[in-house]
CSV table of C-alpha atoms in Angstrom, one decimal:
chain,number,residue,atom,x,y,z
A,1,UNK,CA,150.6,76.7,102.4
A,2,UNK,CA,151.3,76.8,98.8
A,3,UNK,CA,149.1,75.2,96.2
A,4,UNK,CA,150.1,72.1,94.6
A,5,UNK,CA,149.9,71.9,90.7
A,6,UNK,CA,147.2,70.0,89.9
A,7,UNK,CA,149.3,67.0,88.4
A,8,UNK,CA,150.8,63.9,88.6
A,9,UNK,CA,154.3,63.7,86.6
A,10,UNK,CA,155.8,60.7,85.3
A,11,UNK,CA,160.0,61.6,84.8
A,12,UNK,CA,162.2,60.5,81.1
A,13,UNK,CA,164.7,58.2,82.8
A,14,UNK,CA,166.4,56.9,85.8
A,15,UNK,CA,167.9,60.4,86.8
A,16,UNK,CA,166.4,64.0,86.7
A,17,UNK,CA,167.3,66.3,84.2
A,18,UNK,CA,167.8,69.6,84.6
A,19,UNK,CA,164.6,70.5,82.9
A,20,UNK,CA,162.7,68.4,84.9
A,21,UNK,CA,163.7,70.0,87.8
A,22,UNK,CA,163.2,73.5,86.9
A,23,UNK,CA,159.6,72.1,86.0
A,24,UNK,CA,159.1,70.5,88.8
A,25,UNK,CA,160.1,73.8,91.1
A,26,UNK,CA,158.6,75.7,89.2
A,27,UNK,CA,154.9,73.8,89.5
A,28,UNK,CA,155.1,72.1,92.6
A,29,UNK,CA,153.2,68.6,91.3
A,30,UNK,CA,150.9,67.1,93.6
A,31,UNK,CA,153.1,63.8,93.3
A,32,UNK,CA,154.6,61.1,90.7
A,33,UNK,CA,154.5,58.2,89.0
A,34,UNK,CA,157.3,55.4,88.1
A,35,UNK,CA,157.2,53.2,85.6
A,36,UNK,CA,159.9,50.9,83.9
A,37,UNK,CA,162.0,53.3,82.5
A,38,UNK,CA,162.5,54.5,86.0
A,39,UNK,CA,163.7,51.7,87.4
A,40,UNK,CA,167.1,50.3,87.7
A,41,UNK,CA,168.3,48.9,91.5
A,42,UNK,CA,167.2,50.0,94.9
A,43,UNK,CA,169.5,52.8,95.5
A,44,UNK,CA,168.8,54.3,92.1
A,45,UNK,CA,164.6,54.3,92.9
A,46,UNK,CA,165.5,55.5,96.7
A,47,UNK,CA,167.4,58.4,95.2
A,48,UNK,CA,164.9,59.4,92.1
A,49,UNK,CA,161.8,59.3,94.8
A,50,UNK,CA,164.4,62.0,96.7
A,51,UNK,CA,165.1,63.8,93.8
A,52,UNK,CA,161.1,63.9,92.9
A,53,UNK,CA,160.6,65.4,96.4
A,54,UNK,CA,163.0,67.8,96.8
A,55,UNK,CA,162.1,69.1,93.1
A,56,UNK,CA,158.8,69.5,94.0
A,57,UNK,CA,159.3,70.9,97.3
A,58,UNK,CA,157.0,69.4,99.6
A,59,UNK,CA,156.3,65.1,100.6
A,60,UNK,CA,154.9,64.2,97.6
A,61,UNK,CA,153.6,60.9,97.2
A,62,UNK,CA,155.1,59.4,94.8
A,63,UNK,CA,152.6,56.5,92.5
A,64,UNK,CA,153.3,53.3,90.8
A,65,UNK,CA,151.2,50.6,89.5
A,66,UNK,CA,152.2,47.3,91.3
A,67,UNK,CA,149.3,45.0,90.6
A,68,UNK,CA,150.9,41.8,90.8
A,69,UNK,CA,150.7,39.6,86.9
A,70,UNK,CA,151.0,41.7,84.0
A,71,UNK,CA,150.7,45.1,85.5
A,72,UNK,CA,153.6,44.9,87.5
A,73,UNK,CA,156.2,47.6,87.2
A,74,UNK,CA,159.1,46.0,89.9
A,75,UNK,CA,159.8,42.7,88.9
A,76,UNK,CA,162.4,40.2,90.4
A,77,UNK,CA,164.9,40.3,91.7
A,78,UNK,CA,163.5,43.8,93.1
A,79,UNK,CA,160.1,42.8,94.0
A,80,UNK,CA,158.2,39.6,94.2
A,81,UNK,CA,156.4,38.1,91.6
A,82,UNK,CA,152.7,37.3,91.8
A,83,UNK,CA,149.9,35.7,89.6
A,84,UNK,CA,147.7,37.8,87.5
A,85,UNK,CA,144.7,39.6,90.5
A,86,UNK,CA,141.9,36.9,88.6
A,87,UNK,CA,143.8,33.7,89.6
A,88,UNK,CA,144.4,34.7,93.2
A,89,UNK,CA,140.5,35.0,93.5
A,90,UNK,CA,139.7,31.8,91.9
A,91,UNK,CA,141.2,30.3,94.1
A,92,UNK,CA,140.6,28.9,97.6
A,93,UNK,CA,141.8,31.0,100.7
A,94,UNK,CA,141.4,34.2,98.5
A,95,UNK,CA,140.6,36.7,100.7
A,96,UNK,CA,144.2,36.0,102.8
A,97,UNK,CA,146.4,35.7,99.7
A,98,UNK,CA,144.5,39.5,98.4
A,99,UNK,CA,146.1,40.8,102.4
A,100,UNK,CA,149.5,38.8,101.5
A,101,UNK,CA,149.9,40.4,98.6
A,102,UNK,CA,148.8,44.2,99.3
A,103,UNK,CA,151.2,43.6,102.2
A,104,UNK,CA,154.4,42.1,100.8
A,105,UNK,CA,153.9,45.0,98.3
A,106,UNK,CA,153.6,47.5,100.5
A,107,UNK,CA,156.8,46.6,102.3
A,108,UNK,CA,158.7,45.9,98.9
A,109,UNK,CA,157.5,49.9,98.0
A,110,UNK,CA,158.0,51.4,101.5
A,111,UNK,CA,161.9,50.1,101.0
A,112,UNK,CA,162.3,52.2,97.5
A,113,UNK,CA,160.5,55.2,99.3
A,114,UNK,CA,157.4,54.5,97.2
A,115,UNK,CA,154.4,55.6,99.2
A,116,UNK,CA,151.1,55.0,97.1
A,117,UNK,CA,150.0,52.1,94.8
A,118,UNK,CA,147.4,52.4,92.0
A,119,UNK,CA,145.0,49.3,93.8
A,120,UNK,CA,142.9,47.5,93.8
A,121,UNK,CA,141.1,47.5,90.4
A,122,UNK,CA,137.7,47.2,91.3
A,123,UNK,CA,136.2,46.6,87.9
A,124,UNK,CA,134.0,43.4,87.4
A,125,UNK,CA,135.8,41.0,85.3
A,126,UNK,CA,132.8,39.9,82.8
A,127,UNK,CA,133.3,37.7,79.3
A,128,UNK,CA,133.3,40.7,77.1
A,129,UNK,CA,135.6,42.3,79.4
A,130,UNK,CA,138.6,43.5,77.4
A,131,UNK,CA,142.0,41.0,77.8
A,132,UNK,CA,144.2,44.1,78.8
A,133,UNK,CA,142.1,44.6,81.4
A,134,UNK,CA,140.1,41.0,82.7
A,135,UNK,CA,142.9,39.1,84.7
A,136,UNK,CA,143.8,42.3,86.6
A,137,UNK,CA,140.6,42.0,88.1
A,138,UNK,CA,139.6,40.5,91.9
A,139,UNK,CA,136.4,38.5,91.0
A,140,UNK,CA,133.8,37.6,88.5
A,141,UNK,CA,131.0,39.2,90.4
A,142,UNK,CA,130.2,42.2,92.9
A,143,UNK,CA,130.5,40.3,96.3
A,144,UNK,CA,134.0,38.7,95.5
A,145,UNK,CA,135.2,42.2,94.5
A,146,UNK,CA,135.1,43.9,97.4
A,147,UNK,CA,135.5,41.1,99.5
A,148,UNK,CA,138.9,40.6,98.1
A,149,UNK,CA,139.6,44.1,97.7
A,150,UNK,CA,138.9,45.4,101.0
A,151,UNK,CA,141.6,42.7,102.2
A,152,UNK,CA,143.9,44.4,99.6
A,153,UNK,CA,143.8,47.4,101.1
A,154,UNK,CA,144.2,46.3,104.5
A,155,UNK,CA,147.4,44.7,103.7
A,156,UNK,CA,148.0,47.8,101.7
A,157,UNK,CA,147.5,50.4,104.8
A,158,UNK,CA,149.2,47.8,107.1
A,159,UNK,CA,152.4,47.8,105.3
A,160,UNK,CA,151.7,52.2,104.7
A,161,UNK,CA,151.0,52.4,101.4
A,162,UNK,CA,148.2,54.5,99.7
A,163,UNK,CA,146.0,52.6,98.0
A,164,UNK,CA,144.6,54.5,94.7
A,165,UNK,CA,141.0,52.5,93.5
A,166,UNK,CA,141.0,52.2,90.1
A,167,UNK,CA,139.1,52.5,87.3
A,168,UNK,CA,136.0,54.4,88.5
A,169,UNK,CA,132.6,54.2,88.5
A,170,UNK,CA,133.6,50.8,86.2
A,171,UNK,CA,135.7,49.6,83.4
A,172,UNK,CA,134.5,46.0,83.2
A,173,UNK,CA,132.4,46.0,80.5
A,174,UNK,CA,134.6,48.0,78.3
A,175,UNK,CA,135.2,45.3,75.1
A,176,UNK,CA,138.0,48.1,73.5
A,177,UNK,CA,141.7,49.0,75.5
A,178,UNK,CA,141.5,52.3,76.3
A,179,UNK,CA,145.4,52.6,75.7
A,180,UNK,CA,144.6,53.1,72.4
A,181,UNK,CA,140.7,53.7,71.7
A,182,UNK,CA,138.1,55.0,73.7
A,183,UNK,CA,135.5,51.7,74.5
A,184,UNK,CA,131.6,52.3,75.0
A,185,UNK,CA,129.6,50.8,77.2
A,186,UNK,CA,125.1,50.7,76.8
A,187,UNK,CA,124.4,48.8,79.8
A,188,UNK,CA,121.3,50.9,81.7
A,189,UNK,CA,122.3,53.3,84.2
A,190,UNK,CA,120.0,50.8,86.7
A,191,UNK,CA,121.6,47.9,86.2
A,192,UNK,CA,125.3,49.9,86.3
A,193,UNK,CA,124.4,51.3,89.9
A,194,UNK,CA,123.6,47.7,91.2
A,195,UNK,CA,126.9,46.4,89.9
A,196,UNK,CA,129.4,48.3,88.5
A,197,UNK,CA,128.7,51.5,90.4
A,198,UNK,CA,128.2,49.3,93.7
A,199,UNK,CA,131.6,47.7,93.7
A,200,UNK,CA,133.3,51.6,93.8
A,201,UNK,CA,130.7,52.5,96.3
A,202,UNK,CA,131.7,50.0,99.0
A,203,UNK,CA,135.3,52.0,99.1
A,204,UNK,CA,134.4,55.1,99.1
A,205,UNK,CA,136.1,56.0,102.3
A,206,UNK,CA,139.5,55.3,100.2
A,207,UNK,CA,141.7,58.4,100.3
A,208,UNK,CA,142.2,58.5,96.5
A,209,UNK,CA,140.8,57.5,93.3
A,210,UNK,CA,141.4,57.2,89.6
A,211,UNK,CA,138.6,57.6,86.8
A,212,UNK,CA,138.0,55.5,83.4
A,213,UNK,CA,138.6,56.9,80.2
A,214,UNK,CA,135.2,55.2,78.7
A,215,UNK,CA,131.5,56.5,77.7
A,216,UNK,CA,128.6,55.7,79.5
A,217,UNK,CA,125.8,55.9,77.0
A,218,UNK,CA,122.9,55.9,79.2
A,219,UNK,CA,123.7,58.5,81.2
A,220,UNK,CA,126.4,60.6,79.0
A,221,UNK,CA,128.4,60.7,76.0
A,222,UNK,CA,131.4,62.0,76.6
A,223,UNK,CA,134.2,59.9,78.3
A,224,UNK,CA,133.6,60.0,82.0
A,225,UNK,CA,136.9,61.2,82.6
A,226,UNK,CA,135.9,64.2,81.0
A,227,UNK,CA,132.5,64.6,81.9
A,228,UNK,CA,130.6,66.5,84.8
A,229,UNK,CA,127.9,64.2,84.7
A,230,UNK,CA,130.2,61.2,85.5
A,231,UNK,CA,131.6,63.4,88.2
A,232,UNK,CA,127.9,63.7,89.3
A,233,UNK,CA,127.8,59.8,89.1
A,234,UNK,CA,130.8,59.2,91.6
A,235,UNK,CA,129.9,61.7,93.7
A,236,UNK,CA,126.9,61.8,94.4
A,237,UNK,CA,125.5,58.0,93.2
A,238,UNK,CA,128.8,56.2,95.0
A,239,UNK,CA,129.6,58.7,97.6
A,240,UNK,CA,133.2,59.3,96.4
A,241,UNK,CA,134.2,62.5,98.4
A,242,UNK,CA,137.9,62.3,98.8
A,243,UNK,CA,140.7,62.7,95.9
A,244,UNK,CA,139.8,62.3,92.1
A,245,UNK,CA,142.9,61.5,89.7
A,246,UNK,CA,142.3,61.1,86.2
A,247,UNK,CA,144.0,58.0,84.4
A,248,UNK,CA,146.6,58.7,82.7
A,249,UNK,CA,145.5,61.7,80.1
A,250,UNK,CA,147.7,60.5,77.2
A,251,UNK,CA,145.8,57.1,76.6
A,252,UNK,CA,144.4,57.4,73.1
A,253,UNK,CA,141.1,56.9,74.2
A,254,UNK,CA,140.8,60.6,74.7
A,255,UNK,CA,140.9,63.1,72.2
A,256,UNK,CA,142.5,66.0,71.7
A,257,UNK,CA,146.0,67.3,72.9
A,258,UNK,CA,147.4,66.4,76.6
A,259,UNK,CA,146.6,69.9,77.3
A,260,UNK,CA,143.3,70.3,76.0
A,261,UNK,CA,142.3,66.7,77.8
A,262,UNK,CA,143.4,68.0,81.3
A,263,UNK,CA,141.4,71.2,80.7
A,264,UNK,CA,138.6,69.5,80.2
A,265,UNK,CA,139.4,66.7,83.0
A,266,UNK,CA,139.3,69.6,85.3
A,267,UNK,CA,136.4,71.2,84.4
A,268,UNK,CA,134.6,68.7,84.6
A,269,UNK,CA,135.5,67.8,88.3
A,270,UNK,CA,139.0,66.4,88.9
A,271,UNK,CA,141.2,67.4,91.3
A,272,UNK,CA,144.5,66.3,89.6
A,273,UNK,CA,145.6,65.0,86.2
A,274,UNK,CA,147.9,62.3,85.7
A,275,UNK,CA,150.7,62.5,83.0
A,276,UNK,CA,152.8,59.2,82.7
A,277,UNK,CA,154.9,58.8,79.9
A,278,UNK,CA,157.5,61.1,81.0
A,279,UNK,CA,157.7,63.8,77.6
A,280,UNK,CA,158.8,66.9,79.1
A,281,UNK,CA,156.7,69.1,75.9
A,282,UNK,CA,153.6,67.4,77.2
A,283,UNK,CA,154.2,67.8,80.9
A,284,UNK,CA,154.9,71.7,80.3
A,285,UNK,CA,151.9,72.7,78.2
A,286,UNK,CA,149.6,70.3,80.7
A,287,UNK,CA,150.9,72.1,83.6
A,288,UNK,CA,150.6,75.7,81.9
A,289,UNK,CA,147.3,74.8,81.1
A,290,UNK,CA,145.9,73.4,84.3
A,291,UNK,CA,148.0,75.5,86.7
A,292,UNK,CA,147.6,74.7,90.6
A,293,UNK,CA,144.3,73.2,92.6
A,294,UNK,CA,141.2,75.0,93.2
A,295,UNK,CA,139.9,75.4,97.4
A,296,UNK,CA,138.3,71.7,97.7
A,297,UNK,CA,140.8,69.9,95.3
A,298,UNK,CA,143.6,71.1,97.8
A,299,UNK,CA,141.9,69.8,100.8
A,300,UNK,CA,141.6,66.7,99.4
A,301,UNK,CA,144.7,66.3,98.8
A,302,UNK,CA,145.9,67.7,102.3
A,303,UNK,CA,143.9,64.8,103.2
A,304,UNK,CA,145.5,62.0,101.1
A,305,UNK,CA,148.3,62.9,102.7
A,306,UNK,CA,147.9,63.0,106.1
A,307,UNK,CA,145.9,59.9,105.8
A,308,UNK,CA,150.1,58.3,105.0
A,309,UNK,CA,150.8,55.9,108.3
A,310,UNK,CA,154.0,54.3,108.6
A,311,UNK,CA,154.0,50.4,108.3
A,312,UNK,CA,152.6,48.1,111.7
A,313,UNK,CA,155.8,46.0,112.5
A,314,UNK,CA,155.0,42.1,111.4
A,315,UNK,CA,156.8,38.7,110.5
A,316,UNK,CA,157.6,39.6,107.1
A,317,UNK,CA,159.4,36.3,106.5
A,318,UNK,CA,156.5,34.9,108.3
A,319,UNK,CA,153.8,36.2,105.5
A,320,UNK,CA,156.4,35.6,103.0
A,321,UNK,CA,156.4,31.7,103.7
A,322,UNK,CA,152.1,31.5,103.9
A,323,UNK,CA,152.4,33.1,100.2
A,324,UNK,CA,154.5,30.8,98.9
A,325,UNK,CA,153.1,28.3,100.1
A,326,UNK,CA,149.6,29.1,98.7
A,327,UNK,CA,151.9,29.5,95.5
A,328,UNK,CA,152.7,26.3,96.1
A,329,UNK,CA,149.2,24.8,95.7
A,330,UNK,CA,148.1,26.3,92.4
A,331,UNK,CA,148.5,24.1,89.5
A,332,UNK,CA,150.6,26.0,87.4
A,333,UNK,CA,153.3,28.7,88.3
A,334,UNK,CA,152.7,32.3,88.7
A,335,UNK,CA,151.8,33.9,85.0
A,336,UNK,CA,152.7,37.4,84.1
């Protein structure tokens, strides 16, 4: 079998340029990710997903960030609007709400040809957690995060969508926005292991996970995405042995060129590098730098693809009505 390129790439617009098609054909990315700039209507999204897979030459997974709340790429009228996850975590019947969220979002994504969602977000929300992340979390303590995360994962899987847990090994103590700056965490390793790392260890069976761009100063001075030491924590302490992807490698928490960051992430032990902004020159340089997957990465990638399943039959209208009833009980409209 031909090797996958060790990348997940975006694209610039709602259709592929000839240059993008050429790059994807030459490098055979493991997968692709969609953003608002790529989404116009149902027919266009399905056609784009087909074009991406055709260019890559395999049934590549197409990812999206469809968490609900502020991080929701598909919005009405294309998809249902959801409250931020932390709002559901604070409400009655939280686990059922998270199952419905996962199952109904999966139903919508499959209809567009999207088969992987970058959820669950298993970071623990704390008072100091930066606002860019806090209301995207599933609870303010380890146990509620695990319960709600497991319910959402079951909804995803029942709906035929692969989940990607994030942000490994824990971003909840970050006080800066890693899109713009590098957060640093001073908490002791033992405390991290009992709380932050433990919420991910409960999901070590998931097929895919995403790293975090932040420094754990008590463990290693390098950002987790670029740290072989933190990769060891993920693989050994947390016990995650499946496909490990980076968070978006173009985020400004990291220094150096995109190609240099990607090379460092691969050297640290990440199987695949995520690049989201669709910049063709950056994608070309990154693909040239990171090349194809090694043997362990290829095996983990193939196992992740083999974990894809067909949606289970369900009365979608009944689930929608149940979600509507929960929303009607909430004290205020679903906020963005």
